[in-house]
Amino acid sequence: GGVHMPIPKKTETINRTTAKERVYTILQQWIVDGTLEPGERLNDADLAKYFSVSRTPVREAIQMLNEQKLVEIVPSSGTFVAPINQEDIKHVYQLLGGLQALALKLSIGSVTAEDLEHLNSLNENFLRCAQMGAVPATIEADYQFHRYLCQLSGNPYLVNYSDQLSIHVSRNENRFFKIYTTPEVSYASHKRIIEALRSGDLETAQTEIEANWAVSTMQGGS
């Protein structure tokens, strides 16, 4: 007889995974949008009751958030929402600048007119949200613009890493909303990136994207 793969009974695993994913997604959202403030204590029994699940998926979700540095697990004291550390944020912005400069390098030869059109509409949407003063919508619109730049690279790992890092950016900007006190600056920078992609000018595109993230670093609250 063939060797049986040692996998658990199907139904059980799927339910547990979806419970963990659900708890993780919602807790992450609460931490990013500030519903749960830095330093807030997370009680797994209360959370299990709130989500109507056992403590196991809650603990697994908290472990995932810990790996993302969104919570801190303090031995014999509990789990707390991580503080926002401006030194860390600087590292995140630095890395995003570099990753997205690489994305531009990978995509510059193959960008279509449709791609440029789409980037343009994402940028217009960003400006609209900013002018209405809709903070979460502006952060989301900016994220969508940068995410599309990453997708143009055709490198799924680059998109994935950029997404993971962007969570910290959104959280920082929800808390210290200084980056878009002058949204026109970001908007104009995005426009120059689009034009540089259109004309195949990699150097300008990369300089702009690095500067775009460097501005964020200087303005991140402290």
Short mmCIF file of C-alpha atoms in Angstrom, two decimals:
data_model
loop_
_atom_site.label_atom_id
_atom_site.label_comp_id
_atom_site.label_asym_id
_atom_site.label_seq_id
_atom_site.Cartn_x
_atom_site.Cartn_y
_atom_site.Cartn_z
CA GLY A 1 0.00 0.00 0.00
CA GLY A 2 1.12 3.58 -0.72
CA VAL A 3 2.36 5.84 2.03
CA HIS A 4 -0.40 8.05 3.40
CA MET A 5 0.31 11.71 3.78
CA PRO A 6 0.00 12.61 7.44
CA ILE A 7 -2.55 15.37 7.10
CA PRO A 8 -5.25 16.19 9.65
CA LYS A 9 -8.94 15.67 8.98
CA LYS A 10 -9.98 18.22 6.41
CA THR A 11 -12.99 20.05 7.86
CA GLU A 12 -11.31 20.83 11.14
CA THR A 13 -8.24 22.46 9.58
CA ILE A 14 -10.18 24.58 7.13
CA ASN A 15 -12.46 25.98 9.81
CA ARG A 16 -9.56 26.74 12.07
CA THR A 17 -7.59 28.43 9.33
CA THR A 18 -10.49 30.62 8.32
CA ALA A 19 -11.09 31.56 11.97
CA LYS A 20 -7.42 32.47 12.37
CA GLU A 21 -7.42 34.46 9.11
CA ARG A 22 -10.60 36.31 10.08
CA VAL A 23 -9.29 37.24 13.53
CA TYR A 24 -5.91 38.21 12.07
CA THR A 25 -7.40 40.40 9.32
CA ILE A 26 -9.71 42.28 11.67
CA LEU A 27 -7.13 42.77 14.44
CA GLN A 28 -4.61 43.98 11.87
CA GLN A 29 -7.18 46.46 10.52
CA TRP A 30 -7.92 47.73 14.06
CA ILE A 31 -4.22 48.21 14.78
CA VAL A 32 -3.60 49.98 11.47
CA ASP A 33 -6.60 52.33 11.68
CA GLY A 34 -6.01 53.15 15.33
CA THR A 35 -9.11 51.46 16.78
CA LEU A 36 -6.57 49.65 18.95
CA GLU A 37 -4.05 52.20 20.15
CA PRO A 38 -0.34 51.55 20.72
CA GLY A 39 0.13 50.05 24.18
CA GLU A 40 -3.40 48.59 24.29
CA ARG A 41 -3.46 45.18 25.98
CA LEU A 42 -4.94 42.29 23.97
CA ASN A 43 -6.81 39.74 26.03
CA ASP A 44 -7.13 36.46 24.13
CA ALA A 45 -10.08 35.25 26.22
CA ASP A 46 -12.05 38.43 25.48
CA LEU A 47 -11.11 38.27 21.81
CA ALA A 48 -12.12 34.61 21.57
CA LYS A 49 -15.51 35.52 23.04
CA TYR A 50 -15.89 38.53 20.73
CA PHE A 51 -15.12 36.48 17.59
CA SER A 52 -17.00 33.39 18.87
CA VAL A 53 -13.97 31.17 18.34
CA SER A 54 -11.69 29.17 20.63
CA ARG A 55 -8.50 30.71 21.97
CA THR A 56 -6.32 28.78 19.53
CA PRO A 57 -7.05 30.81 16.38
CA VAL A 58 -6.79 34.00 18.45
CA ARG A 59 -3.33 32.98 19.70
CA GLU A 60 -2.27 32.03 16.17
CA ALA A 61 -3.50 35.37 14.82
CA ILE A 62 -1.60 37.20 17.59
CA GLN A 63 1.52 35.21 16.70
CA MET A 64 1.20 36.37 13.08
CA LEU A 65 0.79 39.99 14.21
CA ASN A 66 3.84 39.54 16.42
CA GLU A 67 5.90 38.40 13.42
CA GLN A 68 4.75 41.55 11.64
CA LYS A 69 5.88 43.65 14.62
CA LEU A 70 2.34 44.95 15.11
CA VAL A 71 2.05 43.51 18.60
CA GLU A 72 4.58 42.79 21.33
CA ILE A 73 4.33 39.70 23.47
CA VAL A 74 5.78 40.49 26.90
CA PRO A 75 6.50 37.31 28.92
CA SER A 76 4.32 36.98 32.06
CA SER A 77 2.79 40.36 31.34
CA GLY A 78 0.68 39.94 28.20
CA THR A 79 0.30 41.00 24.60
CA PHE A 80 0.25 44.67 23.69
CA VAL A 81 -0.24 46.67 20.50
CA ALA A 82 3.28 47.70 19.49
CA PRO A 83 4.28 51.35 19.75
CA ILE A 84 5.02 53.23 16.54
CA ASN A 85 8.74 53.68 16.47
CA GLN A 86 9.88 56.46 14.12
CA GLU A 87 13.31 54.84 13.69
CA ASP A 88 11.58 51.67 12.48
CA ILE A 89 9.31 53.66 10.19
CA LYS A 90 12.35 55.33 8.65
CA HIS A 91 13.75 51.88 7.83
CA VAL A 92 10.42 50.86 6.31
CA TYR A 93 10.24 53.96 4.09
CA GLN A 94 13.86 53.49 3.05
CA LEU A 95 13.19 49.92 1.99
CA LEU A 96 9.98 50.82 0.17
CA GLY A 97 11.88 53.49 -1.79
CA GLY A 98 14.45 50.89 -2.82
CA LEU A 99 11.93 48.17 -3.64
CA GLN A 100 9.84 50.49 -5.76
CA ALA A 101 12.89 51.88 -7.54
CA LEU A 102 13.61 48.25 -8.46
CA ALA A 103 9.99 47.81 -9.59
CA LEU A 104 10.44 50.77 -11.96
CA LYS A 105 13.65 49.27 -13.33
CA LEU A 106 11.89 45.96 -14.01
CA SER A 107 8.88 47.56 -15.70
CA ILE A 108 10.25 50.52 -17.61
CA GLY A 109 10.67 48.66 -20.89
CA SER A 110 7.22 47.07 -20.92
CA VAL A 111 4.82 49.74 -19.62
CA THR A 112 1.78 50.11 -21.88
CA ALA A 113 -0.34 53.19 -22.59
CA GLU A 114 -3.11 51.52 -20.55
CA ASP A 115 -0.76 51.14 -17.58
CA LEU A 116 0.13 54.82 -17.69
CA GLU A 117 -3.54 55.74 -18.03
CA HIS A 118 -4.37 53.63 -14.99
CA LEU A 119 -1.55 55.17 -12.93
CA ASN A 120 -2.85 58.56 -13.93
CA SER A 121 -6.39 57.83 -12.76
CA LEU A 122 -5.09 56.39 -9.47
CA ASN A 123 -3.11 59.60 -8.95
CA GLU A 124 -6.13 61.81 -9.75
CA ASN A 125 -8.16 59.80 -7.24
CA PHE A 126 -5.41 60.36 -4.65
CA LEU A 127 -5.58 64.13 -5.14
CA ARG A 128 -9.39 64.13 -4.96
CA CYS A 129 -9.39 62.24 -1.65
CA ALA A 130 -6.68 64.51 -0.23
CA GLN A 131 -8.54 67.68 -1.20
CA MET A 132 -11.68 66.37 0.49
CA GLY A 133 -9.60 65.77 3.61
CA ALA A 134 -10.60 62.10 3.74
CA VAL A 135 -7.63 60.70 5.64
CA PRO A 136 -8.11 56.91 5.36
CA ALA A 137 -9.21 57.24 1.72
CA THR A 138 -6.12 59.32 0.89
CA ILE A 139 -3.78 56.80 2.50
CA GLU A 140 -5.55 54.00 0.62
CA ALA A 141 -5.38 55.90 -2.70
CA ASP A 142 -1.66 56.53 -2.28
CA TYR A 143 -1.15 52.85 -1.44
CA GLN A 144 -3.05 51.82 -4.59
CA PHE A 145 -0.82 54.03 -6.75
CA HIS A 146 2.38 52.55 -5.32
CA ARG A 147 0.97 49.03 -5.38
CA TYR A 148 0.24 49.31 -9.10
CA LEU A 149 3.81 50.45 -9.70
CA CYS A 150 4.95 47.29 -7.92
CA GLN A 151 2.58 45.08 -9.92
CA LEU A 152 4.05 46.43 -13.16
CA SER A 153 7.34 44.78 -12.17
CA GLY A 154 5.74 41.38 -12.74
CA ASN A 155 7.52 40.17 -9.59
CA PRO A 156 5.01 38.74 -7.07
CA TYR A 157 7.58 38.69 -4.24
CA LEU A 158 8.23 42.38 -4.69
CA VAL A 159 4.48 43.11 -4.53
CA ASN A 160 4.13 40.92 -1.44
CA TYR A 161 7.01 42.51 0.47
CA SER A 162 5.85 45.97 -0.49
CA ASP A 163 2.37 45.12 0.84
CA GLN A 164 3.77 43.87 4.15
CA LEU A 165 5.79 47.05 4.61
CA SER A 166 2.90 49.28 3.56
CA ILE A 167 0.89 48.11 6.58
CA HIS A 168 3.35 49.99 8.81
CA VAL A 169 3.15 53.04 6.57
CA SER A 170 -0.66 53.15 6.75
CA ARG A 171 -0.55 52.76 10.50
CA ASN A 172 1.98 55.56 10.90
CA GLU A 173 0.05 57.87 8.60
CA ASN A 174 -3.29 57.19 10.27
CA ARG A 175 -1.68 58.23 13.52
CA PHE A 176 0.50 61.12 12.40
CA PHE A 177 -1.26 62.52 9.40
CA LYS A 178 1.41 64.95 8.31
CA ILE A 179 2.52 63.44 5.06
CA TYR A 180 -0.42 64.89 3.12
CA THR A 181 -0.50 68.35 4.62
CA THR A 182 0.80 69.11 1.13
CA PRO A 183 -0.75 66.37 -1.03
CA GLU A 184 0.08 68.43 -4.13
CA VAL A 185 3.75 67.59 -3.56
CA SER A 186 3.09 63.83 -3.67
CA TYR A 187 0.66 64.27 -6.54
CA ALA A 188 3.24 66.19 -8.61
CA SER A 189 5.91 63.61 -7.78
CA HIS A 190 3.59 60.79 -8.93
CA LYS A 191 2.98 62.71 -12.17
CA ARG A 192 6.74 63.00 -12.81
CA ILE A 193 7.09 59.26 -12.23
CA ILE A 194 4.36 58.58 -14.81
CA GLU A 195 6.03 60.91 -17.34
CA ALA A 196 9.44 59.33 -16.75
CA LEU A 197 7.93 55.88 -17.36
CA ARG A 198 6.29 57.22 -20.53
CA SER A 199 9.58 58.52 -21.90
CA GLY A 200 11.67 55.58 -20.62
CA ASP A 201 13.72 57.80 -18.31
CA LEU A 202 14.59 55.33 -15.56
CA GLU A 203 16.91 57.64 -13.68
CA THR A 204 14.28 60.36 -13.17
CA ALA A 205 11.63 57.78 -12.22
CA GLN A 206 13.92 56.24 -9.61
CA THR A 207 15.05 59.58 -8.20
CA GLU A 208 11.41 60.62 -7.84
CA ILE A 209 10.27 57.44 -6.10
CA GLU A 210 13.17 57.58 -3.63
CA ALA A 211 12.40 61.25 -2.94
CA ASN A 212 8.71 60.42 -2.56
CA TRP A 213 9.54 58.06 0.31
CA ALA A 214 12.27 60.28 1.76
CA VAL A 215 9.73 63.11 2.19
CA SER A 216 7.56 60.75 4.21
CA THR A 217 10.48 60.01 6.51
CA MET A 218 11.10 63.64 7.34
CA GLN A 219 7.44 64.32 8.05
CA GLY A 220 6.56 61.23 10.06
CA GLY A 221 5.38 62.52 13.45
CA SER A 222 7.54 62.16 16.51
#
